[in-house]
Tab-separated table of C-alpha atoms in Angstrom:
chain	number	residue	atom	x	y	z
A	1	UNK	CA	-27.123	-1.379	-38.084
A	2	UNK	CA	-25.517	-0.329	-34.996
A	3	UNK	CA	-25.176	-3.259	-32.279
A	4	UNK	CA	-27.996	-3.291	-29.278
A	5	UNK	CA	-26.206	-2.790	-26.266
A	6	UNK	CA	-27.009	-4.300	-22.796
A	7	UNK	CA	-27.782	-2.773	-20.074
A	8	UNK	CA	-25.056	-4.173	-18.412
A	9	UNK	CA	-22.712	-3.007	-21.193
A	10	UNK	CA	-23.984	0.700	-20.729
A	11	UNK	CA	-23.162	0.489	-17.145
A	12	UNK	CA	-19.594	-0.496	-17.961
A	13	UNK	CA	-19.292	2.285	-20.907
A	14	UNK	CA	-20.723	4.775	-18.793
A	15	UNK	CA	-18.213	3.943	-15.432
A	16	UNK	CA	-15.307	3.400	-17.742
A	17	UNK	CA	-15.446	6.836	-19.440
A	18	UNK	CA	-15.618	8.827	-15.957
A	19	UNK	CA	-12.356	7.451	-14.816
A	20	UNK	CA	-10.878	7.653	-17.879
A	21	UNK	CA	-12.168	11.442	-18.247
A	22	UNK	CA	-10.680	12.041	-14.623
A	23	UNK	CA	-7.565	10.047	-14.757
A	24	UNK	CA	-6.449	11.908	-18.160
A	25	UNK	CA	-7.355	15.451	-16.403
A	26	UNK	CA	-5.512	14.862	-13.228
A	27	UNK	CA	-2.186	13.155	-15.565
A	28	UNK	CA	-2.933	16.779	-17.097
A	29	UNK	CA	-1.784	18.326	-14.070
A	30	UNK	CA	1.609	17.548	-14.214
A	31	UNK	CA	1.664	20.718	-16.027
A	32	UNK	CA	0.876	22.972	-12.908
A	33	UNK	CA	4.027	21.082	-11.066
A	34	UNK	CA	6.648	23.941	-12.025
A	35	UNK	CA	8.208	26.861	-10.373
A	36	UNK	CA	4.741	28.296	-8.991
A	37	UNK	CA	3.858	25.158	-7.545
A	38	UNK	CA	7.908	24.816	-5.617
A	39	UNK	CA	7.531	28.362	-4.340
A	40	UNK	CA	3.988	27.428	-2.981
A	41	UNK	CA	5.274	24.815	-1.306
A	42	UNK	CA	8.186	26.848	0.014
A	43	UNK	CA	5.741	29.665	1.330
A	44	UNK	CA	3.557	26.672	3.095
A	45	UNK	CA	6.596	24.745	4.208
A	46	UNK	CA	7.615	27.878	6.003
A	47	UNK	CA	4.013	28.871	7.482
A	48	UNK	CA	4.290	29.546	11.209
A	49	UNK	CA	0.215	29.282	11.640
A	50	UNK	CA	-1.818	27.283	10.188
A	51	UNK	CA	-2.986	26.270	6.786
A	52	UNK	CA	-6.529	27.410	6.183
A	53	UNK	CA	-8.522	25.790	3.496
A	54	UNK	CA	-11.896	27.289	2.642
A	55	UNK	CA	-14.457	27.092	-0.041
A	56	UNK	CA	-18.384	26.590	-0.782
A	57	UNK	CA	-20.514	23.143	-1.843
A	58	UNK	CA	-18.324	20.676	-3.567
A	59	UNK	CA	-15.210	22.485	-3.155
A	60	UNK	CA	-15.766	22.941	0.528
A	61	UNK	CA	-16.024	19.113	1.043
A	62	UNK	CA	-12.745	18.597	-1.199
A	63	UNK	CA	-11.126	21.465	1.287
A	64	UNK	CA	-12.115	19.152	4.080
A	65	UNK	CA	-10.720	16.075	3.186
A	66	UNK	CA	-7.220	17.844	2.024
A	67	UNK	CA	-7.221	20.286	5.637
A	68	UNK	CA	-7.842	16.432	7.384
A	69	UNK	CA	-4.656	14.643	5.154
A	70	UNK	CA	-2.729	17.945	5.871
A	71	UNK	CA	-2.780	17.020	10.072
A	72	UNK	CA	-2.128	13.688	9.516
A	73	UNK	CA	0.958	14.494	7.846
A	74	UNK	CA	2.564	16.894	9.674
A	75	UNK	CA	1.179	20.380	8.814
A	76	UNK	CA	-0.905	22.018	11.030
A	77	UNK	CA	-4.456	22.711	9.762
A	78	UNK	CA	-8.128	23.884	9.889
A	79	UNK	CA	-11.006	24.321	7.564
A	80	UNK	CA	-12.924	27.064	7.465
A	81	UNK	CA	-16.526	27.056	5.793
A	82	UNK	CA	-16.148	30.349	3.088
A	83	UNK	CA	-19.935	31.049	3.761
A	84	UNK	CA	-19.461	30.588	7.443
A	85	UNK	CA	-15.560	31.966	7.729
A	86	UNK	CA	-18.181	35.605	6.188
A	87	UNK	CA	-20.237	35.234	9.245
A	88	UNK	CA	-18.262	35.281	11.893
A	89	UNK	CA	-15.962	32.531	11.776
A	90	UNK	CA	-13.263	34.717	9.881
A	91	UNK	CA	-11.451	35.148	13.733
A	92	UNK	CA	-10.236	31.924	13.775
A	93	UNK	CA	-7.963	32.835	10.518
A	94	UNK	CA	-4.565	34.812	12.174
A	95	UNK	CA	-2.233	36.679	10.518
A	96	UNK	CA	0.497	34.298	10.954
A	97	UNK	CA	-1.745	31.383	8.611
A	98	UNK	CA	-1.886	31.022	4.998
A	99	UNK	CA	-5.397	30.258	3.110
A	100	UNK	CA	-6.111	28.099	0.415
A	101	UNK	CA	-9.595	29.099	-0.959
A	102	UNK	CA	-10.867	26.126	-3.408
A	103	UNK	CA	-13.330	26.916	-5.969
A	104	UNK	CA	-14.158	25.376	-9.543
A	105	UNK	CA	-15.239	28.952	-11.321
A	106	UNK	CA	-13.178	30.953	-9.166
A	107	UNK	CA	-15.997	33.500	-8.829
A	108	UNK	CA	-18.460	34.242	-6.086
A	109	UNK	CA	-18.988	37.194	-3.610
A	110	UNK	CA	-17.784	35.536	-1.056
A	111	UNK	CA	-13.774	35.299	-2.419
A	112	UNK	CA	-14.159	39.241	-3.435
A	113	UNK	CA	-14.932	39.712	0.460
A	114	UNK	CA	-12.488	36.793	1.705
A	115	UNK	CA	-9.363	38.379	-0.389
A	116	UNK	CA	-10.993	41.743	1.331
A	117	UNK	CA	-10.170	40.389	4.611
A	118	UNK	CA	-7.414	38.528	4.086
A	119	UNK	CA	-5.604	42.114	2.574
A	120	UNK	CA	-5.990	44.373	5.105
A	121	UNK	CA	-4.809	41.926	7.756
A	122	UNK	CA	-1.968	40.486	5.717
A	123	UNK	CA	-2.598	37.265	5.051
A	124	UNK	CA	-1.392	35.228	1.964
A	125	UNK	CA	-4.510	34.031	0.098
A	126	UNK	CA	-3.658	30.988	-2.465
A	127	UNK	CA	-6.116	29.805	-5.092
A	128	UNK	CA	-6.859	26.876	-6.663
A	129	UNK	CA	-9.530	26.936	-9.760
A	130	UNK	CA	-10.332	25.156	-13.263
A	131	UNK	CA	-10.539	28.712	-14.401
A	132	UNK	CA	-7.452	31.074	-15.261
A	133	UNK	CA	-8.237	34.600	-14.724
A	134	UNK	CA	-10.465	34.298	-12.711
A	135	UNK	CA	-11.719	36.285	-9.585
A	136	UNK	CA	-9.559	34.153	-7.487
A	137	UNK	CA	-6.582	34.273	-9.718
A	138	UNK	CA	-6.670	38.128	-10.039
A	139	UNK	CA	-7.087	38.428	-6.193
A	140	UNK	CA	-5.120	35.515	-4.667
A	141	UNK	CA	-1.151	35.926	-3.940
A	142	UNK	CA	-0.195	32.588	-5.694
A	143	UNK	CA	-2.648	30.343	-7.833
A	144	UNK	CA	-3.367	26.797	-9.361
A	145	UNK	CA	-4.948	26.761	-12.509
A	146	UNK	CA	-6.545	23.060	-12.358
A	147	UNK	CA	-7.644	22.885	-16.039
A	148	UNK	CA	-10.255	20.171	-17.158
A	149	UNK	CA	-11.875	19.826	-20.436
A	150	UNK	CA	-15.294	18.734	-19.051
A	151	UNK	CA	-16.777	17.089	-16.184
A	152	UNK	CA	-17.968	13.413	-16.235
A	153	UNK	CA	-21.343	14.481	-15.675
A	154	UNK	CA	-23.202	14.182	-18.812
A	155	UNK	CA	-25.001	17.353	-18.427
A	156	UNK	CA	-21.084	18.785	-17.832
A	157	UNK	CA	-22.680	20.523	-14.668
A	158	UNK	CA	-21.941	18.275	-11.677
A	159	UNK	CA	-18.048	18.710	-9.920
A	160	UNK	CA	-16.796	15.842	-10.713
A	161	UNK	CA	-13.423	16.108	-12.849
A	162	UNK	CA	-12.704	19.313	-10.567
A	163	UNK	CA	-13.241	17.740	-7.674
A	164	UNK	CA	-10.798	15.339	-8.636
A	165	UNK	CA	-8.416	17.209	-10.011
A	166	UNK	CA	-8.514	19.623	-6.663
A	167	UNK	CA	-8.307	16.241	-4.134
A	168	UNK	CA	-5.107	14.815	-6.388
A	169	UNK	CA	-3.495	18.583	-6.306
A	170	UNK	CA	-3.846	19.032	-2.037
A	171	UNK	CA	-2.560	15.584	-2.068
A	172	UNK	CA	0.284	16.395	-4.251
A	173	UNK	CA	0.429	19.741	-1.720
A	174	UNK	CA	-0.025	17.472	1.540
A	175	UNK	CA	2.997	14.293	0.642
A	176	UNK	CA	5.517	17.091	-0.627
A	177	UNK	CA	5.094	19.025	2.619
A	178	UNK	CA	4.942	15.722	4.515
A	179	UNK	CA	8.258	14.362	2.980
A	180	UNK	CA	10.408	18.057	2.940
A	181	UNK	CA	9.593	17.885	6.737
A	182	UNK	CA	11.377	14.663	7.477
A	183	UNK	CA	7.975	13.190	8.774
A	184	UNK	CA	8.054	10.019	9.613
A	185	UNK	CA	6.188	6.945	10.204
A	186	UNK	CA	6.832	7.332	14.387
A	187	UNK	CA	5.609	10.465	13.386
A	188	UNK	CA	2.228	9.492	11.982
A	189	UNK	CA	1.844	7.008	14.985
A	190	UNK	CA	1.545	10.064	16.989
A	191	UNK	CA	-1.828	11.029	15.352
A	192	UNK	CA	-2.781	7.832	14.635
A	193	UNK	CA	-3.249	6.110	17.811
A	194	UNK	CA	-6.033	4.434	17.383
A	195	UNK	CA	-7.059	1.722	14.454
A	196	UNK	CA	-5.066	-0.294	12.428
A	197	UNK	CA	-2.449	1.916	11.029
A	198	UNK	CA	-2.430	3.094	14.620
A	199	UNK	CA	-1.156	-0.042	16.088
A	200	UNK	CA	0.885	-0.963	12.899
A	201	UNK	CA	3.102	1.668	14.459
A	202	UNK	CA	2.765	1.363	18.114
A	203	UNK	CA	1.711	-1.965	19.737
A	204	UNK	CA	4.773	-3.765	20.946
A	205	UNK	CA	4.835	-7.414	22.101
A	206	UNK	CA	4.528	-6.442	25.545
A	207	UNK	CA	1.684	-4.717	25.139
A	208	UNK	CA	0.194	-8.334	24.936
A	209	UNK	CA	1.331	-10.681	26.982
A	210	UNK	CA	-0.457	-11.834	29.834
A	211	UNK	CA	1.282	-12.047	33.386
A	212	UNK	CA	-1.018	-13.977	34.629
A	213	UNK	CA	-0.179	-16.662	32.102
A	214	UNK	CA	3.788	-17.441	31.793
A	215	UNK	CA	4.256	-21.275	31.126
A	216	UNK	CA	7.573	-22.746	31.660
A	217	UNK	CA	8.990	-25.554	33.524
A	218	UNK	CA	12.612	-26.987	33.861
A	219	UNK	CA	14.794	-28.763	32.053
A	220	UNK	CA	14.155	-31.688	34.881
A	221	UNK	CA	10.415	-31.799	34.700
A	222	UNK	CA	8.926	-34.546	33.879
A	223	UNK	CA	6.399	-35.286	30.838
A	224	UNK	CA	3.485	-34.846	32.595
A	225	UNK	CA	4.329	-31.733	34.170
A	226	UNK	CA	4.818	-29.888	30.149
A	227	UNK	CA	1.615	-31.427	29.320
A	228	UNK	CA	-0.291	-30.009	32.379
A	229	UNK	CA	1.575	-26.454	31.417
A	230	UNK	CA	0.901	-26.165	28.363
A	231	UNK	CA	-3.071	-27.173	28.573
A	232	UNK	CA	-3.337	-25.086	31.115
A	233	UNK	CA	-1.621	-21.958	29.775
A	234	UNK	CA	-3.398	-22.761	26.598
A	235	UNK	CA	-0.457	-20.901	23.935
A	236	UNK	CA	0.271	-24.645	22.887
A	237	UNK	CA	3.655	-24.199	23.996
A	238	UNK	CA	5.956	-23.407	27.065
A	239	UNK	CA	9.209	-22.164	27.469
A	240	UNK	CA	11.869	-24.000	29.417
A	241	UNK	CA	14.032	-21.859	32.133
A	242	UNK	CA	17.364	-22.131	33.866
A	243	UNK	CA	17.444	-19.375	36.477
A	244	UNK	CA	14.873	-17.074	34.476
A	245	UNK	CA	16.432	-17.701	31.069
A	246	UNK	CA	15.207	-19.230	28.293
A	247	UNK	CA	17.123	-22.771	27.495
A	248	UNK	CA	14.535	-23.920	25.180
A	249	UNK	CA	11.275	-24.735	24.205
A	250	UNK	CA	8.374	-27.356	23.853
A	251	UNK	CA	5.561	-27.150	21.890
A	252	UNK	CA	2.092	-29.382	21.607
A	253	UNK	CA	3.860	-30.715	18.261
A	254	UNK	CA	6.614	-31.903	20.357
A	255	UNK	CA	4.637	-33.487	22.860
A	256	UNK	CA	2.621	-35.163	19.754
A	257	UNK	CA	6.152	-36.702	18.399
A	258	UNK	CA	7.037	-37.901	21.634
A	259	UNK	CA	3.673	-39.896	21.831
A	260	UNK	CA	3.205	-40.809	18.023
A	261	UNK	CA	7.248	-43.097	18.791
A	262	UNK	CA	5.649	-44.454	21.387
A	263	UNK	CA	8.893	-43.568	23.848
A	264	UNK	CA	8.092	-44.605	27.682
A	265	UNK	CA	7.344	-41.029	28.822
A	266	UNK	CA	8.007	-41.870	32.752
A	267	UNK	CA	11.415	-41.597	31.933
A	268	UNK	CA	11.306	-38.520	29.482
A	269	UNK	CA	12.200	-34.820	30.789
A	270	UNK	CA	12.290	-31.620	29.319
A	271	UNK	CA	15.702	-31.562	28.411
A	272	UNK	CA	15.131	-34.937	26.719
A	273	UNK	CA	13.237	-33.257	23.661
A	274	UNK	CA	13.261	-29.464	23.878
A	275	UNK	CA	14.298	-27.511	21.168
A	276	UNK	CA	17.036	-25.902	22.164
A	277	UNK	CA	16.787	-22.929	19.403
A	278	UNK	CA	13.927	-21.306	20.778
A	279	UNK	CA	12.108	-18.170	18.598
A	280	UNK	CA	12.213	-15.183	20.999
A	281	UNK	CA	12.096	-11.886	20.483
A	282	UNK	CA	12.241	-8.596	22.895
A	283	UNK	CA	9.715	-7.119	24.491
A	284	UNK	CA	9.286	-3.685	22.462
A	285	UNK	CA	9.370	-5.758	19.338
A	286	UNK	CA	5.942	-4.304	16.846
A	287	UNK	CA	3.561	-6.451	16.834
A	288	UNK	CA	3.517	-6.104	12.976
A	289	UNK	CA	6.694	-7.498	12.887
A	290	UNK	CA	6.410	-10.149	15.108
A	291	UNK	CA	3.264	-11.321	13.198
A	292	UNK	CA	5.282	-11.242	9.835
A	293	UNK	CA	8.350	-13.329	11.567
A	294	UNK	CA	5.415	-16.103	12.649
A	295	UNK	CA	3.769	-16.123	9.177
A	296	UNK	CA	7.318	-16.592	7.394
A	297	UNK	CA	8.155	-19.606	9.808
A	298	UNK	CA	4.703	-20.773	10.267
A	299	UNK	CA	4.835	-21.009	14.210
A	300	UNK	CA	2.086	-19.460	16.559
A	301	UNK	CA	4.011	-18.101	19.084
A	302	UNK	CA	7.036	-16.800	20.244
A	303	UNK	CA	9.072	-16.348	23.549
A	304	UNK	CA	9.397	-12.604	24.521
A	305	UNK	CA	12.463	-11.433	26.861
A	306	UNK	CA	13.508	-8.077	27.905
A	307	UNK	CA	16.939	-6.240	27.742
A	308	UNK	CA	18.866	-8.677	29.880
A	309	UNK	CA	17.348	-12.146	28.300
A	310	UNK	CA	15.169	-12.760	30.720
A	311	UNK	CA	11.690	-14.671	30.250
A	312	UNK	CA	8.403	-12.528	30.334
A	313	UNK	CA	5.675	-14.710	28.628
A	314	UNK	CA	4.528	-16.069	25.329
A	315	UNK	CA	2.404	-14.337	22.831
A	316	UNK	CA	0.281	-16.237	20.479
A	317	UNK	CA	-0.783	-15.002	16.785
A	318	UNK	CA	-3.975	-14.833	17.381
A	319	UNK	CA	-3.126	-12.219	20.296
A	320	UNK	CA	-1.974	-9.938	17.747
A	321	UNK	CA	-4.467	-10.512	15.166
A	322	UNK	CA	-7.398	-10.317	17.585
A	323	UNK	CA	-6.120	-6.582	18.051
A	324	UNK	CA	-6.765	-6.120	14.775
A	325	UNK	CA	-3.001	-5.900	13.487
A	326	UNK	CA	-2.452	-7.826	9.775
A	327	UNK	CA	0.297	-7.374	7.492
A	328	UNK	CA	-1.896	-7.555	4.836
């Protein structure tokens, strides 16, 4: 008798032998990465226009996503509906672009009339499909033959193994491109402004501190006079200054040692208990980098000082976390 399995259990078997389907046929695409696939790159590494992916249902939404990691990589690119590119969006494609037209069967009217177009004005057409000789083979400049043995669906109808397959070959497409062109992460910053990776790249220190809150007092003031300056600055430290440079600094820990030896604190001054090996770092200093420095020495802030050394505020951790920068 053959064991009763659980619905949980069919869940699992079902889940595990998609991604094992789709893992095996995009390993099985190391095959494709040979001399076809360098001078591809070559011809798109050298496009003057811009790369134009196109291609109907499943494969249009796969064309979307690689068109999107394309720009954000450093190769200029659009996406072009193939239904809609056939009605009147085709002037948008110039002669100085290349097209990638994505399609599982490689057959539909549409890529007879695309390669139609794309011919009499010039323009390379590249295809990618699960099916060799195909109409797109026969009719495109270059191809990608993406084959699969099946799709996960059960009913082997449903993209899903092409679909993968065609997302892991434009990314294999999109990082070779991104890395022959030097691009860097400064780079990506540049179209990634916003979000995390966005301010992984750009927010400095200075970006956060607050003018209107620079604690510090002087190596002569008295014990009081920290405690009122840090409570009311509220970073739990201050910095303390000899003619607008940093000479050391006192934190609420340091205060909390002074009291817990019960020293008379009438005659205590800054210069009394300061540490004199403050953390500071310059103003254009990444945020991501100063968080990492605070984590590794467990403080919560650090002194920030421009070119010349001279004082320009505190910045707490939770400043840069609140922006929603983590090393993580």
């Amino acid at each position: 008798k053959f064991p009763i399995l659980t619905n949980q259990q069919i869940i699992k078997n079902i889940a595990l032998e998609t991604l094992n389907l789709e893992s095996k046929s995009i390993s099985d695409l190391s095959i494709v990465i040979d001399s076809n696939f360098c001078e591809i790159i070559d011809i798109l590494k050298e496009c003057h226009g811009k790369i134009v992916l196109t291609g109907i249902g499943k494969s249009a939404i796969i064309g979307m996503k690689i068109s999107a990691t394309l720009n954000s990589t450093g190769s200029k690119s659009i996406f072009v509906h193939l239904g809609d590119a056939l009605h009147g969006d085709m002037g948008v494609i110039s002669e100085d672009d290349i097209v990638i037209c994505i399609s599982k069967s490689g057959e539909s009217d549409e890529i007879k009339s695309l390669s139609n177009y794309l011919t009499k004005n010039e323009i390379t057409l590249i295809g990618i499909s699960c099916i060799k000789d195909s109409s797109l083979d026969k009719l495109s400049r270059m191809f990608i033959h993406t084959k699969i043995d099946r799709e996960a669906c059960h009913n082997n109808l449903a993209p899903t193994t092409s679909s993968a397959c065609h997302l892991a070959i434009g990314d294999a497409i999109a990082m070779t491109l991104q890395k022959l062109k030097g691009f860097t992460p400064q780079d990506f910053s540049k179209y990634h402004p916003s979000g995390n990776l966005g301010k992984k790249l750009t927010l400095t220190l200075n970006n956060l501190i607050d003018k209107n809150r620079k604690p510090f007092v002087e190596k002569s003031s008295s014990f009081l006079k920290i405690i009122d300056e840090i409570s009311s600055n509220m970073y739990g430290a201050t910095a303390v200054i000899q003619d607008n440079i940093i000479v050391g600094v006192i934190t609420d820990g340091d205060i909390r040692r002074v009291i817990e030896k019960k020293q008379n604190i009438e005659n205590i001054s800054a210069s009394d208990f300061m540490n004199k090996n403050p953390k500071m770092m310059t103003e254009n200093t990444l945020a991501i980098e100063a968080l990492k420095h605070m984590k590794e020495n467990r403080i919560s802030q650090v002194l920030i000082i421009d070119s010349s050394n001279v004082y320009l505020g505190i910045v707490h951790i939770l400043d840069i976390i609140k922006e929603g920068v983590n090393n993580e």
